[in-house]
Coordinates of N, CA, C and O in Angstrom, one line a residue:
X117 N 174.7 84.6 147.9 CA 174.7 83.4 148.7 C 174.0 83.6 150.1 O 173.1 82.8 150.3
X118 N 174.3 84.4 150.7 CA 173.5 85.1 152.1 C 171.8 85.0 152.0 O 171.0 84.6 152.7
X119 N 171.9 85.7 150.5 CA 170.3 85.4 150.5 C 169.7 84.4 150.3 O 168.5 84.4 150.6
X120 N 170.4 83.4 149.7 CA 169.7 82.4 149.5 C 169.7 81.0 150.5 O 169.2 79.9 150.4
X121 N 170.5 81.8 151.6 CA 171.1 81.0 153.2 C 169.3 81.6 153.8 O 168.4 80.8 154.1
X122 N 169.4 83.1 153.6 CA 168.3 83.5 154.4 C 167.0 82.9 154.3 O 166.2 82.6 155.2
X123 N 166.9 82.6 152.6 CA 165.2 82.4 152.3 C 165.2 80.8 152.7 O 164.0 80.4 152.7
X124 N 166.3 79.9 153.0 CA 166.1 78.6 153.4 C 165.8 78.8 154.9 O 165.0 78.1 155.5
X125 N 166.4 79.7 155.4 CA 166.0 79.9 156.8 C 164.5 80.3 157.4 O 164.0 80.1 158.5
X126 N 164.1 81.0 156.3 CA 162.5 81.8 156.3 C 161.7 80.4 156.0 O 160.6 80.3 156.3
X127 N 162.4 79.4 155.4 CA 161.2 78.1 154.8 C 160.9 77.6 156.1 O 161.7 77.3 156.9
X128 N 159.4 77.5 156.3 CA 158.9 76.5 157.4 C 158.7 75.3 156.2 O 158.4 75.4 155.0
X129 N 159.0 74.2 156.9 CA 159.3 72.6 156.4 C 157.9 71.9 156.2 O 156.9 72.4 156.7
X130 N 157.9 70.9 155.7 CA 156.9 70.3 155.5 C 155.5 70.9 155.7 O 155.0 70.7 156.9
X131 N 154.8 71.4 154.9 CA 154.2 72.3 155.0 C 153.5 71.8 153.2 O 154.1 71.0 152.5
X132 N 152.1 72.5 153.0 CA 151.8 72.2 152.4 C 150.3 73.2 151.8 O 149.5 73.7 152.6
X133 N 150.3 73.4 150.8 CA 149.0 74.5 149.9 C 147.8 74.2 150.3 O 147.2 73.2 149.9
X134 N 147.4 75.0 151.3 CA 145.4 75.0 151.6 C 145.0 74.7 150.5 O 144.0 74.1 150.8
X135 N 145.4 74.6 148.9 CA 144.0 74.0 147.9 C 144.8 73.3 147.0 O 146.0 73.4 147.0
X136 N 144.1 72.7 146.3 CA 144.8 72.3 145.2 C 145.4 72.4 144.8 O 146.2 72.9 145.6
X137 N 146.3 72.1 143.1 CA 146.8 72.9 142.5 C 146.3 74.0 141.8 O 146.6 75.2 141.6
X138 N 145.1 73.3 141.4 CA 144.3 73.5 140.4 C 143.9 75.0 140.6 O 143.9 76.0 139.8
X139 N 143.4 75.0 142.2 CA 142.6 76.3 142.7 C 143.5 77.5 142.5 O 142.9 78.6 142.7
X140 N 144.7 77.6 142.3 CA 145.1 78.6 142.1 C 145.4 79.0 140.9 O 145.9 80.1 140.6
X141 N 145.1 78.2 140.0 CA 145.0 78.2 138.0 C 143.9 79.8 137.7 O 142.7 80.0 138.2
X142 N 144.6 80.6 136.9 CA 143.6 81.6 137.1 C 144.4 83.0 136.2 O 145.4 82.7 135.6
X143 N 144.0 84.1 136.2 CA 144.6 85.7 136.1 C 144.5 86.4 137.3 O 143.6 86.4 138.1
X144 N 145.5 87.2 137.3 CA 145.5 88.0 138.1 C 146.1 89.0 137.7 O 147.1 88.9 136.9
X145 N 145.6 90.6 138.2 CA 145.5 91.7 137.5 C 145.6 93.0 138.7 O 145.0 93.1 139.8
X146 N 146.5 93.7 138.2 CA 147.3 94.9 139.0 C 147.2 96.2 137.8 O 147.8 96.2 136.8
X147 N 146.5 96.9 138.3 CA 146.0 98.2 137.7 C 147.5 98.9 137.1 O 147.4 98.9 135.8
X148 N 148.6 99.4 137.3 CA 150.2 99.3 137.0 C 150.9 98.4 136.4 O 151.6 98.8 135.5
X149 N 150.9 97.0 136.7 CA 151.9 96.2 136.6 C 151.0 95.0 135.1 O 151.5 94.3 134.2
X150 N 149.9 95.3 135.6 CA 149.0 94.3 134.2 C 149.0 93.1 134.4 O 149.6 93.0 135.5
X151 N 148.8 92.0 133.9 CA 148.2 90.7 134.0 C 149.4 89.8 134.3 O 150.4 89.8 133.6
X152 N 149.2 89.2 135.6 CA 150.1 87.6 135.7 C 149.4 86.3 135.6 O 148.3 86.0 136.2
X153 N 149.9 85.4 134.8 CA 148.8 84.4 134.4 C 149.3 83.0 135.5 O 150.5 82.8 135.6
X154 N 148.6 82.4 135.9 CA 149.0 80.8 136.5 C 148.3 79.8 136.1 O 147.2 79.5 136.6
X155 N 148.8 79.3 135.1 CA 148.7 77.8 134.9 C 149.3 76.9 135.7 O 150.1 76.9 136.6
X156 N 148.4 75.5 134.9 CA 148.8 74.4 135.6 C 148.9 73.5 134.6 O 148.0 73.1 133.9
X157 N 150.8 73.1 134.6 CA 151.5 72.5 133.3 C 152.1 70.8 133.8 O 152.8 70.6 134.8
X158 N 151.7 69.8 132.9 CA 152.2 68.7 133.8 C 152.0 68.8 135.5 O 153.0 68.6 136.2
X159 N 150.9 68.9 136.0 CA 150.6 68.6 137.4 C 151.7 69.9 138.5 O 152.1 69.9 139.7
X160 N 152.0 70.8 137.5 CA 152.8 71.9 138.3 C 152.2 73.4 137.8 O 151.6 73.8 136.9
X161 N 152.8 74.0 139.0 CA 151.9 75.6 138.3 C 153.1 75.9 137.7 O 154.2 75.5 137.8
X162 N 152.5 77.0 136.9 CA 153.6 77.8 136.0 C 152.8 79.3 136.0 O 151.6 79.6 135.9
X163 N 153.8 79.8 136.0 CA 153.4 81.1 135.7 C 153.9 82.4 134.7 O 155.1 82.5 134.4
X164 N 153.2 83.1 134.3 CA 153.5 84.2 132.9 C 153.5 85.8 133.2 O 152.7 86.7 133.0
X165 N 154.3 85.8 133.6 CA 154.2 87.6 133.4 C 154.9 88.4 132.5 O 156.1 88.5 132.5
X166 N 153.9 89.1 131.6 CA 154.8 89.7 130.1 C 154.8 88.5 129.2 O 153.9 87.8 128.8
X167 N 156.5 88.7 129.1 CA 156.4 87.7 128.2 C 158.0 86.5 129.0 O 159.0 86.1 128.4
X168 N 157.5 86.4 130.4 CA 158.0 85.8 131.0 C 157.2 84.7 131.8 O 156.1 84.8 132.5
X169 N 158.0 83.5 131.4 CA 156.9 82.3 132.0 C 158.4 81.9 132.6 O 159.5 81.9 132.2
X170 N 157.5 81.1 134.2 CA 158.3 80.7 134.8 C 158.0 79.3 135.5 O 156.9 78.9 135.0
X171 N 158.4 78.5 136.2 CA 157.9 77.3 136.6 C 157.5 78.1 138.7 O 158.3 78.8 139.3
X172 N 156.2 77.6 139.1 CA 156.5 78.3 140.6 C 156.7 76.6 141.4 O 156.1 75.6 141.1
X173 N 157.6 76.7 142.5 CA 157.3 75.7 143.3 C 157.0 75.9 144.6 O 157.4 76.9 145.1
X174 N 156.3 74.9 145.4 CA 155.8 75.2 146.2 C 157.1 75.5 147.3 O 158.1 74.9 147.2
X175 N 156.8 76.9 148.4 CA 157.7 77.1 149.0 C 157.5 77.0 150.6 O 158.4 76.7 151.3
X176 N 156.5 77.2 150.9 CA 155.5 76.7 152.2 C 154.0 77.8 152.3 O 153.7 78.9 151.7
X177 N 153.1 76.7 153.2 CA 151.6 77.3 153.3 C 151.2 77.6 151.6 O 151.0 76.7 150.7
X178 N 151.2 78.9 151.5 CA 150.2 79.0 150.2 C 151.1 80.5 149.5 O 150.7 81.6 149.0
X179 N 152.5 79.9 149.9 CA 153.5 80.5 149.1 C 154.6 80.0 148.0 O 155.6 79.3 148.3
X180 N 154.2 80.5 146.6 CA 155.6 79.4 145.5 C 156.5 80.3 145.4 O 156.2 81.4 145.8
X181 N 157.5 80.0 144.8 CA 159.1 80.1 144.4 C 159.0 80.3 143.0 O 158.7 79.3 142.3
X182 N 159.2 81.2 142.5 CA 159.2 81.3 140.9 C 160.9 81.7 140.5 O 161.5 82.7 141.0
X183 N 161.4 81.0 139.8 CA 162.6 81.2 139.4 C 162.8 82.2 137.8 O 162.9 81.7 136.7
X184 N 162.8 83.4 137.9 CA 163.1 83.8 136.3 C 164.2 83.8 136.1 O 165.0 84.2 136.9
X185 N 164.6 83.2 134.8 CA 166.3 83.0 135.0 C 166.7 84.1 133.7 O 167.9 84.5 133.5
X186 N 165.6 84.4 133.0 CA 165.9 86.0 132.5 C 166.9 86.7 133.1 O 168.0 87.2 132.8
X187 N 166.1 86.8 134.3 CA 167.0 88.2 135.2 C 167.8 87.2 136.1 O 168.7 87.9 136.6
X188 N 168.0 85.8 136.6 CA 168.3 85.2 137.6 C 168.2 85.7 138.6 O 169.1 85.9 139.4
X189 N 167.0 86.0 138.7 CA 166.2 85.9 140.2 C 165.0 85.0 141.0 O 164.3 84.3 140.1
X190 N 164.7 84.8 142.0 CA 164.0 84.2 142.5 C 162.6 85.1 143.1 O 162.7 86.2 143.6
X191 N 161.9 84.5 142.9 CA 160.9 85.7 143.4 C 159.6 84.7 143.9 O 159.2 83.7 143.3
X192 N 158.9 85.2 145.1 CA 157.8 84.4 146.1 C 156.7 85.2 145.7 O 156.7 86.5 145.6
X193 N 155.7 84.2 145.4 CA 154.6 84.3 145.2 C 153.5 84.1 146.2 O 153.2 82.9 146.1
X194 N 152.6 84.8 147.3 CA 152.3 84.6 147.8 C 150.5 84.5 147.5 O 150.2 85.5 146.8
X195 N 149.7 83.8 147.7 CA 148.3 83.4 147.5 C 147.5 84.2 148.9 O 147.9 84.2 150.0
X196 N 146.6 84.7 148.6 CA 145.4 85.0 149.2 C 144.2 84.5 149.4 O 143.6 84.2 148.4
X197 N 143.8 84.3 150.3 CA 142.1 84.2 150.2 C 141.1 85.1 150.9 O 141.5 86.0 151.6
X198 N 140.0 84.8 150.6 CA 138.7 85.7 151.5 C 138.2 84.9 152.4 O 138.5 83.8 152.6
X199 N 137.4 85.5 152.7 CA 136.3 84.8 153.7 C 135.8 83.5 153.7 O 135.7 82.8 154.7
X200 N 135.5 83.2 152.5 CA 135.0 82.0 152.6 C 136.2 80.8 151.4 O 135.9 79.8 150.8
X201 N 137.3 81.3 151.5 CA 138.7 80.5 151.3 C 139.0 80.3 150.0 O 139.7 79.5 149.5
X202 N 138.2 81.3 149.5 CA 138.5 81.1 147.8 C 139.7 81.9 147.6 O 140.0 82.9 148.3
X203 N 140.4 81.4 146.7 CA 142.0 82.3 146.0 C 141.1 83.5 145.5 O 140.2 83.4 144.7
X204 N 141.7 85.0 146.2 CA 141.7 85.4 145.1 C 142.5 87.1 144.7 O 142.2 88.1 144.1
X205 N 143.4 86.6 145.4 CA 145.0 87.3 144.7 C 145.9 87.0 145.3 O 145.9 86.4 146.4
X206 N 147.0 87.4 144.6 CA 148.7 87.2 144.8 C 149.4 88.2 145.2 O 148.3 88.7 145.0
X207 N 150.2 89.0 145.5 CA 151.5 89.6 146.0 C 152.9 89.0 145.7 O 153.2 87.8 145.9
X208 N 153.7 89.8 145.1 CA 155.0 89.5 144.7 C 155.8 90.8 144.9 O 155.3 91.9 144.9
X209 N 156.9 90.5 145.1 CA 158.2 92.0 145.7 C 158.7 91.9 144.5 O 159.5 91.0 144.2
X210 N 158.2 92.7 143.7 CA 158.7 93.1 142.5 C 159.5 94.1 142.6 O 160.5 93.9 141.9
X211 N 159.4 95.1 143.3 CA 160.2 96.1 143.2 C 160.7 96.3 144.7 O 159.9 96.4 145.7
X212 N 162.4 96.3 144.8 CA 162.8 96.5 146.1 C 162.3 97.2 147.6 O 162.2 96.7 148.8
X213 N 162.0 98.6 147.0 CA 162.4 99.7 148.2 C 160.4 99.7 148.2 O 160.0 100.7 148.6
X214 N 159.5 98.9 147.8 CA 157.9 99.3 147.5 C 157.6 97.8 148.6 O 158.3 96.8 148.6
X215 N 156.3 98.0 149.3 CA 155.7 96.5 150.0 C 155.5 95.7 148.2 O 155.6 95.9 147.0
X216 N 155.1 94.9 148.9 CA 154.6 93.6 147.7 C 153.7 94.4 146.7 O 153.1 95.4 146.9
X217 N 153.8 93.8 145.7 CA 152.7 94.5 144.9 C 151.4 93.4 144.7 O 151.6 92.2 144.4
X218 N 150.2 93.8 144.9 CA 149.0 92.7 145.2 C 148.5 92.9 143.6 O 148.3 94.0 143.1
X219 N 148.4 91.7 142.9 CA 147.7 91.5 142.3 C 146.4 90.7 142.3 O 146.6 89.5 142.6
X220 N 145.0 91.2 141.9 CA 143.8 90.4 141.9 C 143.4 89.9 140.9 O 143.6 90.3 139.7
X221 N 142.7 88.5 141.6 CA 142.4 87.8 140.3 C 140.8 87.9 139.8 O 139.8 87.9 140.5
X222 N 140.9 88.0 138.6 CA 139.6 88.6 137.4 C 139.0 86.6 137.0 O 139.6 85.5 137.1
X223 N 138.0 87.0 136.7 CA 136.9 86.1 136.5 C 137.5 85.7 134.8 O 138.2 86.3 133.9
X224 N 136.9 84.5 135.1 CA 137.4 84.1 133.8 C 137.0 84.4 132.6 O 135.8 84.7 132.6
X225 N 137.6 84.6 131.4 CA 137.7 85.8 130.7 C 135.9 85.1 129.4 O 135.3 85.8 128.6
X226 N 135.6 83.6 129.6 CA 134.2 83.2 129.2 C 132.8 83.7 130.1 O 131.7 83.7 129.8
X227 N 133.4 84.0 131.1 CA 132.2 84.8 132.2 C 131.3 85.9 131.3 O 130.1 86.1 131.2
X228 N 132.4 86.6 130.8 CA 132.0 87.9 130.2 C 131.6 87.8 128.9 O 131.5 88.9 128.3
X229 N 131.3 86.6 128.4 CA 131.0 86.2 126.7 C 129.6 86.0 127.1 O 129.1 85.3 128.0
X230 N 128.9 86.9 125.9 CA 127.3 87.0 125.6 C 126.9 85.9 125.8 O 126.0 85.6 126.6
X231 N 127.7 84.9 124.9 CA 127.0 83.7 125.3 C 127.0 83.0 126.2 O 126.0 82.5 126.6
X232 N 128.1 82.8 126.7 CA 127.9 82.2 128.7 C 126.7 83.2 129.4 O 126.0 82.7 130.2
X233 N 126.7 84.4 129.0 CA 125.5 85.2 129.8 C 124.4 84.6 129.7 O 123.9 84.1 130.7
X234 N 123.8 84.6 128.6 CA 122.5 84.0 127.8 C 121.9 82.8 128.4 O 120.7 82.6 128.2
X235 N 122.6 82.0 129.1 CA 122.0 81.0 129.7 C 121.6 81.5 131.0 O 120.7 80.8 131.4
X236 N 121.9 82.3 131.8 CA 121.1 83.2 132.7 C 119.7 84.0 133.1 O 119.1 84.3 134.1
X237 N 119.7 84.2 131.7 CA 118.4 85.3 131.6 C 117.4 84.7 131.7 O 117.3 83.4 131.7
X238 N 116.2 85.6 132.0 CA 114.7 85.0 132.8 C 114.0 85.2 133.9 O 114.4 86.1 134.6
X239 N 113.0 84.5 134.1 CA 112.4 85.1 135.2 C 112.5 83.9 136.3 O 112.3 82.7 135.9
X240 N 112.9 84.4 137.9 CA 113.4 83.2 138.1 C 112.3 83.9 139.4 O 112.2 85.1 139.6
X241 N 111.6 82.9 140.2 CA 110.9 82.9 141.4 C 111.3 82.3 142.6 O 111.2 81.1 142.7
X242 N 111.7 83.3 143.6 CA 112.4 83.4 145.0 C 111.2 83.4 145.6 O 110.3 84.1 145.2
X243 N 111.3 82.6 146.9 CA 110.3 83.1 148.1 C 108.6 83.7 147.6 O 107.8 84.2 148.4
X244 N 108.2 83.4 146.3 CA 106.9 84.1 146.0 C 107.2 85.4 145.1 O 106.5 86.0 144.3
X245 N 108.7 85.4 145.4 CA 108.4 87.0 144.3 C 109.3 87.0 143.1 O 110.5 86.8 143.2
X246 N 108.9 87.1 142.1 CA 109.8 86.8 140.4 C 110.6 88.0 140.4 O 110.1 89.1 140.7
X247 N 112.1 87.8 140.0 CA 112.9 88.4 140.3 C 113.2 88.5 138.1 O 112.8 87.6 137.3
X248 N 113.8 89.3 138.0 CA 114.3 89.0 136.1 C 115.7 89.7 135.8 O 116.2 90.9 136.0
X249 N 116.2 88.1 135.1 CA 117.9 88.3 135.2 C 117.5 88.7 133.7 O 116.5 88.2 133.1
X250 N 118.6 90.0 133.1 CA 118.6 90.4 132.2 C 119.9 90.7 131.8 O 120.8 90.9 132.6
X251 N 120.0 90.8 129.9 CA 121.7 91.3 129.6 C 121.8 92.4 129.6 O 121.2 93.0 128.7
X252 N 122.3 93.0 130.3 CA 122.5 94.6 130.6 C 122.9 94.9 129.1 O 122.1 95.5 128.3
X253 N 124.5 94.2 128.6 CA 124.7 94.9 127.7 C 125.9 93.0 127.8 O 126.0 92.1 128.5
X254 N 126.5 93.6 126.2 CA 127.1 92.1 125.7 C 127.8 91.2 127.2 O 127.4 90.1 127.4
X255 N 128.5 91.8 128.0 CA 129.1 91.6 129.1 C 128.6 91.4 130.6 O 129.0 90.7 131.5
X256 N 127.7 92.0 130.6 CA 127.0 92.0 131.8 C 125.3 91.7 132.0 O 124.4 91.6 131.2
X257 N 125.3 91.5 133.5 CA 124.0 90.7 133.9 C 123.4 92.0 134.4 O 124.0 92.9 134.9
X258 N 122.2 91.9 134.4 CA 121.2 92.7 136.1 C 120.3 92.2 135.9 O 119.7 91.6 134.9
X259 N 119.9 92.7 137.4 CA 119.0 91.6 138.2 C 117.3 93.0 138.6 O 117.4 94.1 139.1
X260 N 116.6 92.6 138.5 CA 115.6 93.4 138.8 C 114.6 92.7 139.3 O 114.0 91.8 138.6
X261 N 114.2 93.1 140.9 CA 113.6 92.5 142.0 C 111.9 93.9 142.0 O 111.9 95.2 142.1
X262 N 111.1 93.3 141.9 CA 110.0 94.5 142.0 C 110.0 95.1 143.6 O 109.9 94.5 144.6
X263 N 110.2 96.5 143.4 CA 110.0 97.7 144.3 C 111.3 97.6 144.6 O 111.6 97.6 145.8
X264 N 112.5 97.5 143.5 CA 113.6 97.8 144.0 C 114.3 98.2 142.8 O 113.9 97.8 141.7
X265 N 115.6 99.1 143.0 CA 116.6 99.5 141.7 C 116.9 97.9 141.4 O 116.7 96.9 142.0
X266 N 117.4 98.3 140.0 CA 117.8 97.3 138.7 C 119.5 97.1 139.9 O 120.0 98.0 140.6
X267 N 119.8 95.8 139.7 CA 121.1 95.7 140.2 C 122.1 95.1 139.2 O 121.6 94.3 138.3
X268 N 123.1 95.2 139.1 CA 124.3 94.9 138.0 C 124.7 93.6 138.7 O 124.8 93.5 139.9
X269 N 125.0 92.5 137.8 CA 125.8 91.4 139.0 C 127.6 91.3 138.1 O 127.9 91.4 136.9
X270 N 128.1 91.1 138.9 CA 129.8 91.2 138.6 C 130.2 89.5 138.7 O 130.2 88.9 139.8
X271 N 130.6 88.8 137.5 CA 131.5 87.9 137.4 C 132.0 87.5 138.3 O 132.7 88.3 138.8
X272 N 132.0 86.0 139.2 CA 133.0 86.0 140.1 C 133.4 84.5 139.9 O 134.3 84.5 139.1
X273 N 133.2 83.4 140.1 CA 133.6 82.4 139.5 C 132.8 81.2 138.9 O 131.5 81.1 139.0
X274 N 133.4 80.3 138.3 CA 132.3 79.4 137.7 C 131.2 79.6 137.4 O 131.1 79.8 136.2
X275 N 129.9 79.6 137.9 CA 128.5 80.1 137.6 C 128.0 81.2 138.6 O 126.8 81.4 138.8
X276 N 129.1 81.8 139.2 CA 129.0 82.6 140.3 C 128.4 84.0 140.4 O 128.5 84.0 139.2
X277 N 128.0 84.9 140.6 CA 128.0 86.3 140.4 C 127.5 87.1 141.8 O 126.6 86.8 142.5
X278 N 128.7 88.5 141.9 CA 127.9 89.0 143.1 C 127.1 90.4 142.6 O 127.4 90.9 141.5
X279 N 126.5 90.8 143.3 CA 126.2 92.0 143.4 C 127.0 93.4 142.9 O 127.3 94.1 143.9
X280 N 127.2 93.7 142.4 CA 128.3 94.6 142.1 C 127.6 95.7 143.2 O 126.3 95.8 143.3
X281 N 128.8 96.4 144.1 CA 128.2 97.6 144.8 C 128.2 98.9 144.5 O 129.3 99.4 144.2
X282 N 127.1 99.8 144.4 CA 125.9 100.2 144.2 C 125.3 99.9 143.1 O 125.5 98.9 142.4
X283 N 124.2 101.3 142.8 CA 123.0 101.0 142.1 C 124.0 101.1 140.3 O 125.0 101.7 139.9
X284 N 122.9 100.0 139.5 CA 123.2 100.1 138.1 C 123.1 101.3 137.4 O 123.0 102.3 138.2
X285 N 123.1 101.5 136.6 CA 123.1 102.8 135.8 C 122.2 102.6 134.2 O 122.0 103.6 133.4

């Protein structure tokens, strides 16, 4: 009872999610802990970890409330962004006596299908100079600019792709 006196005390009130719902619909992935998935079910997120799905609600800013009633616990989901305000990981106190555990979120799992690639490739002309997007291999793109290394590009959202850092192989 204490704690759940405390976490109403920790809520800042009327408060509300920097994005959508939508923008936080996605995977997210922790090298230990493995994939937490968030959907968006009847106009609410939900979320899956294992083979635990929970409903999250909003708890303030760009933090939800996930209830697993498996274990009857409550557990905060907290959202991330970068630089330019895109989601893209979560943190949850999974385990007591450890900080949050961050999970990041992975590109959507059609990014990496040959065939979404395929519509990329070519010779595309920048500034005067023809640059050629190529399939590295079933999964991946590079990019080859003349008088420079072949560059790998990395999944990042919708039709997005960055640079992966360093050189290809």
């Amino acid at each position: 009872e204490k704690g759940k006196e405390k976490t109403a005390s920790d809520r800042v009130p009327d408060t509300h999610p920097s994005h959508a719902l939508a923008d936080y619909v996605g995977e997210y992935e922790h090298a230990g802990y493995g994939m937490m998935t968030v959907d968006l079910e009847n106009e609410a997120l939900q979320a899956t970890f294992h083979s635990m799905k929970f409903p999250l609600k909003h708890y303030h800013y760009d933090t939800f409330e996930g209830n697993v009633e498996r274990f009857d616990v409550t557990i905060k989901l907290s959202f991330s962004t970068n630089v330019k305000g895109d989601i893209e990981g979560l943190s949850a106190p999974l385990e007591p006596e450890v900080p949050d555990i961050v999970f990041k979120r992975v590109p959507r799992k059609e990014m990496l299908e040959k065939s979404f690639l395929e519509q990329f490739t070519g010779e595309y002309e920048v500034m005067g100079i023809t640059i050629v997007v190529t399939l590295k291999n079933e999964h991946t793109l590079s990019v080859t600019v003349p008088q420079q290394p072949t560059y790998e590009l990395v999944a990042y959202k919708g039709t997005e792709f960055r640079f992966k850092i360093g050189r290809a192989h």
